[in-house]
Each structure stands twice: as C-alpha cells, then as structure tokens.
PDB file of C-alpha atoms in Angstrom:
ATOM      1  CA  MET A 230       0.000   0.000   0.000  1.00 65.00           C
ATOM      2  CA  THR A 231       1.327   3.460  -0.950  1.00 88.00           C
ATOM      3  CA  TYR A 232      -0.738   6.254   0.570  1.00 97.00           C
ATOM      4  CA  ARG A 233       1.187   8.875  -1.407  1.00 98.00           C
ATOM      5  CA  PHE A 234       0.940  10.556  -4.764  1.00 98.00           C
ATOM      6  CA  LYS A 235       3.684   9.697  -7.229  1.00 97.00           C
ATOM      7  CA  LEU A 236       5.661  12.423  -8.957  1.00 96.00           C
ATOM      8  CA  GLN A 237       5.420  11.099 -12.519  1.00 93.00           C
ATOM      9  CA  GLU A 238       1.820   9.892 -12.258  1.00 96.00           C
ATOM     10  CA  PRO A 239      -1.210  11.874 -13.502  1.00 96.00           C
ATOM     11  CA  VAL A 240      -2.963  13.248 -10.427  1.00 97.00           C
ATOM     12  CA  GLY A 241      -6.335  11.760 -11.360  1.00 97.00           C
ATOM     13  CA  ALA A 242      -4.755   8.333 -11.766  1.00 97.00           C
ATOM     14  CA  GLY A 243      -3.098   8.761  -8.375  1.00 98.00           C
ATOM     15  CA  VAL A 244      -6.411   9.599  -6.720  1.00 98.00           C
ATOM     16  CA  ARG A 245      -7.963   6.469  -8.206  1.00 98.00           C
ATOM     17  CA  ARG A 246      -5.033   4.230  -7.233  1.00 98.00           C
ATOM     18  CA  ILE A 247      -4.893   5.461  -3.639  1.00 98.00           C
ATOM     19  CA  ALA A 248      -8.666   5.294  -3.116  1.00 98.00           C
ATOM     20  CA  LEU A 249      -9.070   1.811  -4.564  1.00 98.00           C
ATOM     21  CA  GLU A 250      -6.183   0.516  -2.442  1.00 98.00           C
ATOM     22  CA  GLN A 251      -7.868   1.784   0.726  1.00 98.00           C
ATOM     23  CA  ILE A 252     -11.265   0.398  -0.305  1.00 98.00           C
ATOM     24  CA  GLU A 253      -9.686  -2.979  -1.046  1.00 97.00           C
ATOM     25  CA  ILE A 254      -8.126  -3.127   2.422  1.00 97.00           C
ATOM     26  CA  ALA A 255     -11.364  -2.020   4.114  1.00 96.00           C
ATOM     27  CA  ASP A 256     -13.353  -4.650   2.190  1.00 96.00           C
ATOM     28  CA  GLU A 257     -10.930  -7.358   3.259  1.00 95.00           C
ATOM     29  CA  LYS A 258     -11.079  -6.320   6.912  1.00 93.00           C
ATOM     30  CA  LEU A 259     -14.871  -6.060   7.038  1.00 92.00           C
ATOM     31  CA  ALA A 260     -15.317  -9.463   5.399  1.00 91.00           C
ATOM     32  CA  SER A 261     -12.923 -11.155   7.826  1.00 86.00           C
ATOM     33  CA  GLN A 262     -14.267 -13.354  10.629  1.00 81.00           C
ATOM     34  CA  ARG A 263     -11.031 -13.235  12.633  1.00 84.00           C
ATOM     35  CA  ASP A 264     -10.413 -10.740  15.445  1.00 80.00           C
ATOM     36  CA  ILE A 265     -13.406  -8.658  14.439  1.00 80.00           C
ATOM     37  CA  ALA A 266     -12.616  -5.741  16.763  1.00 79.00           C
ATOM     38  CA  THR A 267      -9.142  -5.261  15.266  1.00 86.00           C
ATOM     39  CA  CYS A 268     -10.468  -5.638  11.731  1.00 89.00           C
ATOM     40  CA  ILE A 269     -13.106  -2.970  12.329  1.00 88.00           C
ATOM     41  CA  HIS A 270     -10.433  -0.661  13.759  1.00 88.00           C
ATOM     42  CA  ASP A 271      -8.295  -1.168  10.647  1.00 93.00           C
ATOM     43  CA  ALA A 272     -11.277  -0.592   8.356  1.00 94.00           C
ATOM     44  CA  ARG A 273     -12.044   2.679  10.136  1.00 94.00           C
ATOM     45  CA  ARG A 274      -8.466   3.812   9.530  1.00 95.00           C
ATOM     46  CA  CYS A 275      -8.986   3.202   5.807  1.00 97.00           C
ATOM     47  CA  LEU A 276     -12.161   5.287   5.945  1.00 97.00           C
ATOM     48  CA  LYS A 277     -10.271   8.173   7.543  1.00 97.00           C
ATOM     49  CA  ARG A 278      -7.654   8.021   4.797  1.00 98.00           C
ATOM     50  CA  LEU A 279     -10.420   8.063   2.184  1.00 98.00           C
ATOM     51  CA  LYS A 280     -12.062  11.065   3.852  1.00 98.00           C
ATOM     52  CA  ALA A 281      -8.753  12.940   3.857  1.00 98.00           C
ATOM     53  CA  LEU A 282      -8.279  12.162   0.172  1.00 98.00           C
ATOM     54  CA  MET A 283     -11.812  13.395  -0.556  1.00 98.00           C
ATOM     55  CA  ARG A 284     -11.093  16.671   1.246  1.00 98.00           C
ATOM     56  CA  LEU A 285      -7.937  17.159  -0.795  1.00 98.00           C
ATOM     57  CA  VAL A 286      -9.716  16.668  -4.144  1.00 98.00           C
ATOM     58  CA  ARG A 287     -12.880  18.527  -3.114  1.00 98.00           C
ATOM     59  CA  PRO A 288     -12.122  21.619  -5.274  1.00 98.00           C
ATOM     60  CA  ALA A 289     -12.198  19.379  -8.368  1.00 97.00           C
ATOM     61  CA  LEU A 290     -15.719  18.101  -7.621  1.00 97.00           C
ATOM     62  CA  ASP A 291     -19.169  19.621  -7.911  1.00 96.00           C
ATOM     63  CA  ASP A 292     -20.535  20.474  -4.476  1.00 96.00           C
ATOM     64  CA  ASP A 293     -23.408  18.003  -4.710  1.00 97.00           C
ATOM     65  CA  VAL A 294     -21.040  15.194  -5.761  1.00 96.00           C
ATOM     66  CA  TYR A 295     -18.673  15.927  -2.896  1.00 97.00           C
ATOM     67  CA  ARG A 296     -21.491  16.087  -0.344  1.00 97.00           C
ATOM     68  CA  ARG A 297     -22.945  12.797  -1.577  1.00 97.00           C
ATOM     69  CA  GLU A 298     -19.649  10.909  -1.439  1.00 97.00           C
ATOM     70  CA  ALA A 299     -18.538  12.469   1.860  1.00 97.00           C
ATOM     71  CA  ALA A 300     -21.917  11.622   3.425  1.00 97.00           C
ATOM     72  CA  ARG A 301     -21.586   8.029   2.249  1.00 97.00           C
ATOM     73  CA  LEU A 302     -18.154   7.664   3.878  1.00 96.00           C
ATOM     74  CA  SER A 303     -19.429   9.262   7.092  1.00 95.00           C
ATOM     75  CA  GLY A 304     -22.347   6.837   7.080  1.00 95.00           C
ATOM     76  CA  VAL A 305     -19.994   3.874   6.809  1.00 95.00           C
ATOM     77  CA  GLY A 306     -18.008   5.256   9.737  1.00 93.00           C
ATOM     78  CA  ARG A 307     -21.137   5.554  11.879  1.00 92.00           C
ATOM     79  CA  LEU A 308     -22.080   1.957  11.126  1.00 90.00           C
ATOM     80  CA  LEU A 309     -18.767   0.872  12.632  1.00 88.00           C
ATOM     81  CA  SER A 310     -18.548   3.368  15.500  1.00 85.00           C
ATOM     82  CA  SER A 311     -20.292   1.443  18.291  1.00 76.00           C
ATOM     83  CA  GLU A 312     -17.593  -1.179  18.697  1.00 72.00           C
ATOM     84  CA  ARG A 313     -14.925   1.498  18.519  1.00 78.00           C
ATOM     85  CA  ASP A 314     -16.555   3.484  21.350  1.00 81.00           C
ATOM     86  CA  GLN A 315     -16.718   0.342  23.499  1.00 82.00           C
ATOM     87  CA  HIS A 316     -13.016  -0.272  22.949  1.00 82.00           C
ATOM     88  CA  VAL A 317     -12.138   3.357  23.735  1.00 88.00           C
ATOM     89  CA  ILE A 318     -14.059   3.335  27.019  1.00 89.00           C
ATOM     90  CA  ARG A 319     -12.371   0.118  28.166  1.00 88.00           C
ATOM     91  CA  GLN A 320      -8.941   1.525  27.348  1.00 91.00           C
ATOM     92  CA  THR A 321      -9.673   4.848  29.043  1.00 93.00           C
ATOM     93  CA  VAL A 322     -10.854   3.177  32.247  1.00 91.00           C
ATOM     94  CA  THR A 323      -7.598   1.200  32.288  1.00 91.00           C
ATOM     95  CA  LYS A 324      -5.602   4.434  31.847  1.00 92.00           C
ATOM     96  CA  LEU A 325      -7.377   5.995  34.828  1.00 92.00           C
ATOM     97  CA  GLU A 326      -6.759   2.908  36.973  1.00 91.00           C
ATOM     98  CA  ASN A 327      -3.083   2.791  36.028  1.00 92.00           C
ATOM     99  CA  ARG A 328      -2.642   6.407  37.018  1.00 92.00           C
ATOM    100  CA  PHE A 329      -4.983   6.872  39.992  1.00 90.00           C
ATOM    101  CA  GLY A 330      -5.580   3.334  41.235  1.00 88.00           C
ATOM    102  CA  ALA A 331      -8.954   1.627  41.563  1.00 83.00           C
ATOM    103  CA  LEU A 332     -11.907   3.901  40.849  1.00 81.00           C
ATOM    104  CA  PRO A 333     -14.130   4.605  43.894  1.00 77.00           C
ATOM    105  CA  ASN A 334     -17.235   2.612  44.820  1.00 74.00           C
ATOM    106  CA  GLY A 335     -16.508  -0.120  42.297  1.00 78.00           C
ATOM    107  CA  ALA A 336     -17.210   2.233  39.392  1.00 80.00           C
ATOM    108  CA  SER A 337     -14.697   0.536  37.124  1.00 81.00           C
ATOM    109  CA  GLN A 338     -16.288  -2.881  37.700  1.00 83.00           C
ATOM    110  CA  ARG A 339     -19.737  -1.534  36.890  1.00 82.00           C
ATOM    111  CA  LEU A 340     -18.378   0.061  33.735  1.00 83.00           C
ATOM    112  CA  LYS A 341     -16.796  -3.207  32.636  1.00 81.00           C
ATOM    113  CA  GLU A 342     -19.987  -5.162  33.299  1.00 82.00           C
ATOM    114  CA  LEU A 343     -22.078  -2.711  31.267  1.00 80.00           C
ATOM    115  CA  LEU A 344     -19.601  -2.832  28.411  1.00 80.00           C
ATOM    116  CA  GLN A 345     -19.525  -6.613  28.487  1.00 79.00           C
ATOM    117  CA  VAL A 346     -23.301  -6.827  28.119  1.00 73.00           C
ATOM    118  CA  GLN A 347     -23.284  -4.365  25.220  1.00 71.00           C
ATOM    119  CA  ALA A 348     -20.308  -6.047  23.547  1.00 68.00           C
ATOM    120  CA  ALA A 349     -22.182  -9.357  23.456  1.00 65.00           C
ATOM    121  CA  SER A 350     -24.879  -7.828  21.268  1.00 61.00           C
ATOM    122  CA  LEU A 351     -22.412  -5.913  19.104  1.00 59.00           C
ATOM    123  CA  LEU A 352     -20.508  -9.053  18.205  1.00 58.00           C
ATOM    124  CA  GLY A 353     -23.731 -10.788  17.210  1.00 62.00           C
ATOM    125  CA  SER A 354     -26.290 -10.151  14.498  1.00 66.00           C
ATOM    126  CA  GLU A 355     -26.338  -6.356  14.942  1.00 73.00           C
ATOM    127  CA  MET A 356     -22.629  -5.991  14.208  1.00 77.00           C
ATOM    128  CA  ALA A 357     -22.822  -8.445  11.323  1.00 82.00           C
ATOM    129  CA  GLU A 358     -25.588  -6.370   9.735  1.00 86.00           C
ATOM    130  CA  SER A 359     -23.595  -3.155  10.212  1.00 88.00           C
ATOM    131  CA  ARG A 360     -20.615  -4.705   8.465  1.00 89.00           C
ATOM    132  CA  ARG A 361     -22.822  -5.940   5.620  1.00 91.00           C
ATOM    133  CA  GLN A 362     -24.239  -2.453   5.100  1.00 94.00           C
ATOM    134  CA  ALA A 363     -20.756  -0.937   5.270  1.00 94.00           C
ATOM    135  CA  LEU A 364     -19.520  -3.302   2.556  1.00 95.00           C
ATOM    136  CA  SER A 365     -22.505  -2.414   0.373  1.00 95.00           C
ATOM    137  CA  ARG A 366     -21.852   1.319   0.668  1.00 96.00           C
ATOM    138  CA  LEU A 367     -18.158   0.874  -0.045  1.00 96.00           C
ATOM    139  CA  LYS A 368     -19.110  -0.753  -3.351  1.00 96.00           C
ATOM    140  CA  GLN A 369     -20.735   2.541  -4.307  1.00 97.00           C
ATOM    141  CA  THR A 370     -17.640   4.449  -3.225  1.00 97.00           C
ATOM    142  CA  ARG A 371     -15.511   2.115  -5.335  1.00 97.00           C
ATOM    143  CA  ARG A 372     -17.781   2.840  -8.305  1.00 97.00           C
ATOM    144  CA  PHE A 373     -17.271   6.583  -7.849  1.00 97.00           C
ATOM    145  CA  PHE A 374     -13.469   6.404  -7.700  1.00 97.00           C
ATOM    146  CA  SER A 375     -13.395   3.991 -10.641  1.00 96.00           C
ATOM    147  CA  GLY A 376     -15.429   6.363 -12.805  1.00 93.00           C
ATOM    148  CA  ALA A 377     -14.526   9.327 -14.978  1.00 90.00           C
ATOM    149  CA  GLY A 378     -15.413  11.937 -12.351  1.00 87.00           C
ATOM    150  CA  ILE A 379     -11.882  12.191 -10.980  1.00 93.00           C
ATOM    151  CA  ALA A 380      -9.962  11.956 -14.255  1.00 90.00           C
ATOM    152  CA  GLY A 381      -9.607  15.743 -14.493  1.00 93.00           C
ATOM    153  CA  VAL A 382      -8.113  16.286 -11.033  1.00 97.00           C
ATOM    154  CA  ARG A 383      -4.975  18.467 -11.226  1.00 97.00           C
ATOM    155  CA  PHE A 384      -2.341  19.367  -8.679  1.00 98.00           C
ATOM    156  CA  ASP A 385      -3.746  22.877  -8.271  1.00 97.00           C
ATOM    157  CA  HIS A 386      -6.981  21.226  -7.078  1.00 98.00           C
ATOM    158  CA  LEU A 387      -4.975  19.396  -4.406  1.00 98.00           C
ATOM    159  CA  ALA A 388      -3.278  22.655  -3.429  1.00 98.00           C
ATOM    160  CA  ASP A 389      -6.678  24.349  -3.087  1.00 98.00           C
ATOM    161  CA  GLY A 390      -7.940  21.466  -0.953  1.00 98.00           C
ATOM    162  CA  LEU A 391      -4.861  21.596   1.259  1.00 99.00           C
ATOM    163  CA  GLU A 392      -5.156  25.348   1.758  1.00 99.00           C
ATOM    164  CA  ARG A 393      -8.830  25.103   2.643  1.00 98.00           C
ATOM    165  CA  SER A 394      -8.363  22.285   5.179  1.00 98.00           C
ATOM    166  CA  TYR A 395      -5.266  23.837   6.751  1.00 99.00           C
ATOM    167  CA  ARG A 396      -7.017  27.189   7.173  1.00 99.00           C
ATOM    168  CA  LYS A 397      -9.854  25.368   8.934  1.00 98.00           C
ATOM    169  CA  ALA A 398      -7.333  23.688  11.257  1.00 99.00           C
ATOM    170  CA  ARG A 399      -5.888  27.077  12.243  1.00 99.00           C
ATOM    171  CA  ARG A 400      -9.373  28.420  13.010  1.00 98.00           C
ATOM    172  CA  ALA A 401     -10.252  25.304  15.005  1.00 98.00           C
ATOM    173  CA  PHE A 402      -7.046  25.713  17.040  1.00 99.00           C
ATOM    174  CA  ARG A 403      -7.953  29.254  18.033  1.00 98.00           C
ATOM    175  CA  THR A 404     -11.542  28.289  18.853  1.00 98.00           C
ATOM    176  CA  ALA A 405     -10.481  25.346  21.028  1.00 98.00           C
ATOM    177  CA  TYR A 406      -8.444  27.548  23.367  1.00 98.00           C
ATOM    178  CA  ASP A 407     -10.618  30.667  23.185  1.00 97.00           C
ATOM    179  CA  GLU A 408     -13.799  28.722  23.981  1.00 92.00           C
ATOM    180  CA  PRO A 409     -12.643  25.445  25.602  1.00 92.00           C
ATOM    181  CA  ALA A 410     -15.158  22.642  25.179  1.00 96.00           C
ATOM    182  CA  ASP A 411     -14.913  18.954  24.344  1.00 97.00           C
ATOM    183  CA  GLU A 412     -16.629  19.547  21.002  1.00 97.00           C
ATOM    184  CA  ALA A 413     -14.167  22.288  20.047  1.00 98.00           C
ATOM    185  CA  PHE A 414     -11.125  20.140  20.798  1.00 98.00           C
ATOM    186  CA  HIS A 415     -12.667  17.240  18.904  1.00 98.00           C
ATOM    187  CA  ALA A 416     -13.219  19.495  15.876  1.00 98.00           C
ATOM    188  CA  TRP A 417      -9.592  20.620  16.065  1.00 99.00           C
ATOM    189  CA  ARG A 418      -8.461  17.017  16.297  1.00 98.00           C
ATOM    190  CA  LYS A 419     -10.322  16.103  13.108  1.00 97.00           C
ATOM    191  CA  SER A 420      -8.672  19.006  11.271  1.00 98.00           C
ATOM    192  CA  VAL A 421      -5.228  17.983  12.516  1.00 99.00           C
ATOM    193  CA  GLN A 422      -5.861  14.403  11.388  1.00 98.00           C
ATOM    194  CA  LEU A 423      -6.680  15.692   7.918  1.00 98.00           C
ATOM    195  CA  HIS A 424      -3.458  17.702   7.799  1.00 99.00           C
ATOM    196  CA  TRP A 425      -1.439  14.690   8.942  1.00 99.00           C
ATOM    197  CA  ARG A 426      -2.820  12.588   6.099  1.00 99.00           C
ATOM    198  CA  HIS A 427      -2.493  15.388   3.573  1.00 99.00           C
ATOM    199  CA  MET A 428       1.205  15.625   4.398  1.00 99.00           C
ATOM    200  CA  GLN A 429       1.479  11.867   3.884  1.00 98.00           C
ATOM    201  CA  LEU A 430      -0.245  12.106   0.511  1.00 99.00           C
ATOM    202  CA  LEU A 431       2.017  14.922  -0.688  1.00 99.00           C
ATOM    203  CA  SER A 432       5.232  13.812   1.025  1.00 98.00           C
ATOM    204  CA  ARG A 433       7.094  13.032  -2.197  1.00 98.00           C
ATOM    205  CA  GLY A 434       7.196  16.772  -2.867  1.00 98.00           C
ATOM    206  CA  TRP A 435       9.971  16.998  -0.262  1.00 98.00           C
ATOM    207  CA  PRO A 436      10.140  13.834   1.864  1.00 97.00           C
ATOM    208  CA  GLU A 437      12.405  15.211   4.613  1.00 97.00           C
ATOM    209  CA  MET A 438      10.319  18.332   5.136  1.00 97.00           C
ATOM    210  CA  LEU A 439       6.808  16.950   4.734  1.00 98.00           C
ATOM    211  CA  THR A 440       7.408  13.697   6.600  1.00 97.00           C
ATOM    212  CA  ALA A 441       8.482  15.817   9.577  1.00 97.00           C
ATOM    213  CA  ARG A 442       5.237  17.798   9.372  1.00 98.00           C
ATOM    214  CA  ALA A 443       3.256  14.575   9.078  1.00 98.00           C
ATOM    215  CA  GLY A 444       4.992  13.193  12.171  1.00 98.00           C
ATOM    216  CA  GLU A 445       4.267  16.330  14.180  1.00 98.00           C
ATOM    217  CA  ALA A 446       0.621  16.317  13.101  1.00 98.00           C
ATOM    218  CA  LYS A 447       0.343  12.625  13.988  1.00 98.00           C
ATOM    219  CA  GLU A 448       1.655  13.223  17.519  1.00 98.00           C
ATOM    220  CA  LEU A 449      -0.663  16.190  17.999  1.00 99.00           C
ATOM    221  CA  SER A 450      -3.550  14.058  16.734  1.00 98.00           C
ATOM    222  CA  ARG A 451      -2.634  11.388  19.289  1.00 98.00           C
ATOM    223  CA  LEU A 452      -2.763  13.890  22.165  1.00 98.00           C
ATOM    224  CA  LEU A 453      -6.108  15.247  21.015  1.00 98.00           C
ATOM    225  CA  GLY A 454      -7.364  11.699  20.493  1.00 97.00           C
ATOM    226  CA  ASP A 455      -6.575  10.867  24.112  1.00 97.00           C
ATOM    227  CA  ASP A 456      -8.399  14.056  25.136  1.00 98.00           C
ATOM    228  CA  HIS A 457     -11.452  12.944  23.162  1.00 97.00           C
ATOM    229  CA  ASP A 458     -11.349   9.477  24.732  1.00 96.00           C
ATOM    230  CA  PHE A 459     -11.864  11.016  28.169  1.00 96.00           C
ATOM    231  CA  ALA A 460     -14.798  13.007  26.780  1.00 97.00           C
ATOM    232  CA  VAL A 461     -16.313   9.786  25.378  1.00 94.00           C
ATOM    233  CA  LEU A 462     -16.039   8.122  28.796  1.00 93.00           C
ATOM    234  CA  LEU A 463     -17.701  11.065  30.550  1.00 93.00           C
ATOM    235  CA  THR A 464     -20.545  11.090  28.024  1.00 92.00           C
ATOM    236  CA  TYR A 465     -21.065   7.362  28.525  1.00 89.00           C
ATOM    237  CA  VAL A 466     -21.225   7.733  32.319  1.00 89.00           C
ATOM    238  CA  THR A 467     -23.646  10.666  32.019  1.00 89.00           C
ATOM    239  CA  ASN A 468     -25.909   8.645  29.713  1.00 87.00           C
ATOM    240  CA  HIS A 469     -25.989   5.803  32.263  1.00 81.00           C
ATOM    241  CA  ALA A 470     -26.438   7.999  35.336  1.00 77.00           C
ATOM    242  CA  GLY A 471     -28.951   7.058  37.985  1.00 73.00           C
ATOM    243  CA  GLU A 472     -29.183   3.326  38.497  1.00 72.00           C
ATOM    244  CA  ASP A 473     -25.656   2.568  37.263  1.00 74.00           C
ATOM    245  CA  PHE A 474     -23.712   5.629  38.445  1.00 81.00           C
ATOM    246  CA  SER A 475     -24.475   7.902  41.375  1.00 83.00           C
ATOM    247  CA  PRO A 476     -23.823  11.672  41.392  1.00 86.00           C
ATOM    248  CA  ASP A 477     -20.714  10.975  43.503  1.00 86.00           C
ATOM    249  CA  ASP A 478     -19.457   8.503  40.892  1.00 84.00           C
ATOM    250  CA  GLN A 479     -19.966  11.083  38.176  1.00 87.00           C
ATOM    251  CA  ALA A 480     -18.232  13.810  40.164  1.00 90.00           C
ATOM    252  CA  VAL A 481     -15.145  11.686  40.864  1.00 89.00           C
ATOM    253  CA  LEU A 482     -14.856  10.416  37.297  1.00 91.00           C
ATOM    254  CA  SER A 483     -15.344  13.918  35.944  1.00 93.00           C
ATOM    255  CA  SER A 484     -12.588  15.280  38.198  1.00 94.00           C
ATOM    256  CA  LEU A 485     -10.121  12.579  37.133  1.00 94.00           C
ATOM    257  CA  CYS A 486     -10.907  12.911  33.428  1.00 96.00           C
ATOM    258  CA  ARG A 487     -10.773  16.707  33.461  1.00 96.00           C
ATOM    259  CA  SER A 488      -7.402  16.595  35.206  1.00 96.00           C
ATOM    260  CA  CYS A 489      -6.001  14.373  32.454  1.00 97.00           C
ATOM    261  CA  GLN A 490      -7.540  16.544  29.753  1.00 98.00           C
ATOM    262  CA  ALA A 491      -5.967  19.688  31.218  1.00 98.00           C
ATOM    263  CA  GLU A 492      -2.508  18.112  30.944  1.00 98.00           C
ATOM    264  CA  LEU A 493      -3.123  16.927  27.390  1.00 98.00           C
ATOM    265  CA  ARG A 494      -4.398  20.320  26.277  1.00 98.00           C
ATOM    266  CA  ALA A 495      -1.434  22.092  27.862  1.00 98.00           C
ATOM    267  CA  SER A 496       0.908  19.823  25.905  1.00 98.00           C
ATOM    268  CA  ALA A 497      -1.067  20.166  22.667  1.00 99.00           C
ATOM    269  CA  LYS A 498      -1.024  23.978  22.644  1.00 98.00           C
ATOM    270  CA  PRO A 499       2.689  24.600  21.879  1.00 98.00           C
ATOM    271  CA  ARG A 500       2.656  21.773  19.352  1.00 98.00           C
ATOM    272  CA  GLY A 501      -0.327  23.365  17.669  1.00 99.00           C
ATOM    273  CA  LYS A 502       1.381  26.767  17.595  1.00 98.00           C
ATOM    274  CA  ARG A 503       4.421  25.255  15.911  1.00 98.00           C
ATOM    275  CA  LEU A 504       2.548  23.110  13.388  1.00 98.00           C
ATOM    276  CA  LEU A 505       0.071  25.830  12.442  1.00 98.00           C
ATOM    277  CA  ALA A 506       2.386  28.847  12.589  1.00 98.00           C
ATOM    278  CA  GLU A 507       2.392  29.449   8.835  1.00 97.00           C
ATOM    279  CA  SER A 508      -0.498  31.088   7.011  1.00 98.00           C
ATOM    280  CA  ALA A 509      -2.637  28.897   4.774  1.00 98.00           C
ATOM    281  CA  THR A 510      -1.671  30.820   1.629  1.00 98.00           C
ATOM    282  CA  SER A 511       2.041  30.600   2.409  1.00 98.00           C
ATOM    283  CA  LEU A 512       1.919  26.862   3.075  1.00 98.00           C
ATOM    284  CA  ARG A 513      -0.029  26.227  -0.107  1.00 98.00           C
ATOM    285  CA  ASP A 514       2.488  28.225  -2.188  1.00 98.00           C
ATOM    286  CA  LYS A 515       5.404  26.319  -0.689  1.00 98.00           C
ATOM    287  CA  ILE A 516       3.819  22.920  -1.283  1.00 98.00           C
ATOM    288  CA  GLU A 517       3.191  23.814  -4.923  1.00 98.00           C
ATOM    289  CA  LEU A 518       6.831  24.873  -5.328  1.00 98.00           C
ATOM    290  CA  TYR A 519       8.063  21.718  -3.582  1.00 98.00           C
ATOM    291  CA  TRP A 520       5.987  19.525  -5.888  1.00 98.00           C
ATOM    292  CA  GLU A 521       7.052  21.351  -9.038  1.00 98.00           C
ATOM    293  CA  ALA A 522      10.730  21.103  -8.044  1.00 98.00           C
ATOM    294  CA  ALA A 523      10.411  17.439  -7.080  1.00 98.00           C
ATOM    295  CA  CYS A 524       8.786  16.587 -10.423  1.00 97.00           C
ATOM    296  CA  ARG A 525      11.578  18.378 -12.264  1.00 97.00           C
ATOM    297  CA  LEU A 526      14.284  16.623 -10.247  1.00 97.00           C
ATOM    298  CA  SER A 527      12.597  13.279 -10.831  1.00 94.00           C
ATOM    299  CA  ALA A 528      12.443  13.890 -14.591  1.00 93.00           C
ATOM    300  CA  LEU A 529      16.117  14.897 -14.694  1.00 95.00           C
ATOM    301  CA  ALA A 530      17.122  11.803 -12.736  1.00 91.00           C
ATOM    302  CA  ALA A 531      15.126   9.569 -15.079  1.00 87.00           C
ATOM    303  CA  ALA A 532      16.718  11.187 -18.152  1.00 89.00           C
ATOM    304  CA  LYS A 533      20.205  10.788 -16.708  1.00 87.00           C
ATOM    305  CA  GLU A 534      19.555   7.150 -15.878  1.00 81.00           C
ATOM    306  CA  GLN A 535      18.396   6.561 -19.438  1.00 80.00           C
ATOM    307  CA  GLU A 536      21.534   8.192 -20.842  1.00 80.00           C
ATOM    308  CA  GLU A 537      23.797   6.085 -18.648  1.00 77.00           C
ATOM    309  CA  LYS A 538      22.257   2.785 -19.685  1.00 76.00           C
ATOM    310  CA  PRO A 539      24.819   0.722 -21.636  1.00 74.00           C
ATOM    311  CA  GLU A 540      24.180   0.237 -25.331  1.00 67.00           C
ATOM    312  CA  PRO A 541      22.823  -3.251 -26.091  1.00 65.00           C
ATOM    313  CA  LYS A 542      25.552  -5.511 -27.475  1.00 64.00           C
ATOM    314  CA  ALA A 543      25.211  -6.265 -31.173  1.00 56.00           C
ATOM    315  CA  ASP A 544      24.515  -9.828 -32.280  1.00 57.00           C
ATOM    316  CA  LEU A 545      27.894 -10.692 -33.881  1.00 50.00           C
ATOM    317  CA  LYS A 546      26.475 -13.600 -35.878  1.00 55.00           C
ATOM    318  CA  ARG A 547      23.894 -11.344 -37.495  1.00 57.00           C
ATOM    319  CA  VAL A 548      26.520  -8.699 -38.190  1.00 50.00           C
ATOM    320  CA  ARG A 549      28.715 -11.291 -39.966  1.00 54.00           C
ATOM    321  CA  ARG A 550      25.842 -12.625 -42.011  1.00 56.00           C
ATOM    322  CA  GLY A 551      24.885  -9.122 -43.019  1.00 53.00           C
ATOM    323  CA  SER A 552      28.409  -8.351 -44.190  1.00 50.00           C
ATOM    324  CA  ARG A 553      28.524 -11.329 -46.599  1.00 50.00           C
TER     325      ARG A 553
END
C-alpha cells in the first residue's frame, strides 16, 4: 500500500489508485471473521484516509457530488462506531486505573460489566448487519473512484484542498483555546488528522520536510485523540447515570478525566502553535513549489539514468551474415 501521490503519475490516476487501495483493504477487513474488533479498527483507519483524500480533491468536484460521497463515507463510519466506542471506554478506564488506582465505589467494575453486556450484542447479528451495510456502501464508493469523475483532477486542485483544510485547522485551534469545550477540541483534532494525512499524501514533494510535518501532526492528533477518549467516557457515564452511576461517581470520574484533559491540552497547545504557525496561503504556495521542483528533479534523474544505460551488445552472428 502506498498512501502517497507519485511524482510522474497523472494526479487523477493517483487519486484512483490510492482510493481503490484503501477500499480494497477495508473490504478485506470487514469481510474477515477473525479478530473482528481489530479488523473494524483497521477498516475505520482506511475510511479516515479516504475522507482525507476526498477533502484534498474537493475543489475538483461539484458540491453536490462531494457532499454525496462524503456523506456516504461518514455513514460507513457511523455503522462501525459502536464497537470502537466500546473499545475506547475500556482503554480509558484502564488508563485511569493505572494512574490513579482503583476507581471509587466499584465504578470501574460496573463500567466493565455494562460494556460486556453491550459487547455481546455488538458481536452478534447487529454488528454483522452493520458490516454488511458498510460493505454495500463501499461498493458505491468504489464505483465513484473507478469512474470518470476524478480523471480531471490536477495538482492545483490538491493545493486548493490543502489550503482550505489547513485554514480550517488554524481556526479550530484558536476556537479550542478561546472557547474550551470537548466539542471544540474534537473538531480541532479532526482538522489535525486531515493535515497529517495530507502531508502523507504529498510527502514526495519533499520527503524530509513533509514527513516531519506529518509526524508532528500525527503526535498532535494522538494527544487530542486521548483528550477525546476522556470526553467519550464522561458522556457514557452521564448517559448511564442514575441506576448505574451515582452523582458521587460522576463527580469523581469527571474530576479525574478533566485533570487528564488539562494536561493533554497544555501539551497540545505549543505543538499546535508550531505546526500551524504558517499562514494557509504561504503553506499552499510552498507545497506547490516543492511539488514542481520534485517533479523536475525526478524527470532529470530519469533522463540521466536513461543516458547512462549501456548500449545493447550487437549480435555478432547477425553482423557477420549481413556483411557477406
């Protein structure tokens, strides 16, 4: 799998190649009967890569086409989200226990019992139906990327898509710290994830430079992902308040989760300042220059390699016959 555009490949062909590779992997994972939880996690990663690709090529598409295809991918993600949320809550409870010790009043045990009951249904007919529907929708996505609609995608479309998404990430960063809320940090996280994958897609423009940006965006995405996991746990506890969790349980869990979130957000802020320091227009212009230079260097290297190839040796027998 190569989740990157190639320098000497038409952009439209690259979009098709990358998308179909991700769909193929997702299909394989969703059809598998082994380690279903891991397979669903891997399929969701493919969906995120597809969404990032769609955002990058958005300027090349009619608005109604983009909305239709983006909505389809989001729908597939929702079909597979329940199991993911269960996994996140289990992991987050373990993180809290590792850091603070056993949760008070047996809260962690009650959480695990609730999750176990819900997991039993998710791994049965309900989850099987969700996977079947996801596979069906991915067939439609495959049809779109296999069609003629993306043949005209050019690099300037990708540059427009990058600029648009990066500008949104900068706005989301400011909003998250000006008006702190779980939803705002989650929105920023999604924008950072897009930028991470956009840097992966375009990394051949200047591998050393853009791989470093991708790595920084990935780490920032990880921090914000952990922040969101604590928000997911708190939402789950709130939704099961009353019989399962008392007000005291909620207060203690909220205090622990908010403490962890404060640390994560403090760490994410300087990373965000560094990653998003450049204006959207400036970054777009640089990426276009990087890509143009990389394509030229690649063409020169290919021409030089062709020149240095040894001449094929003549067939001496044929030469002798021809001279008679």
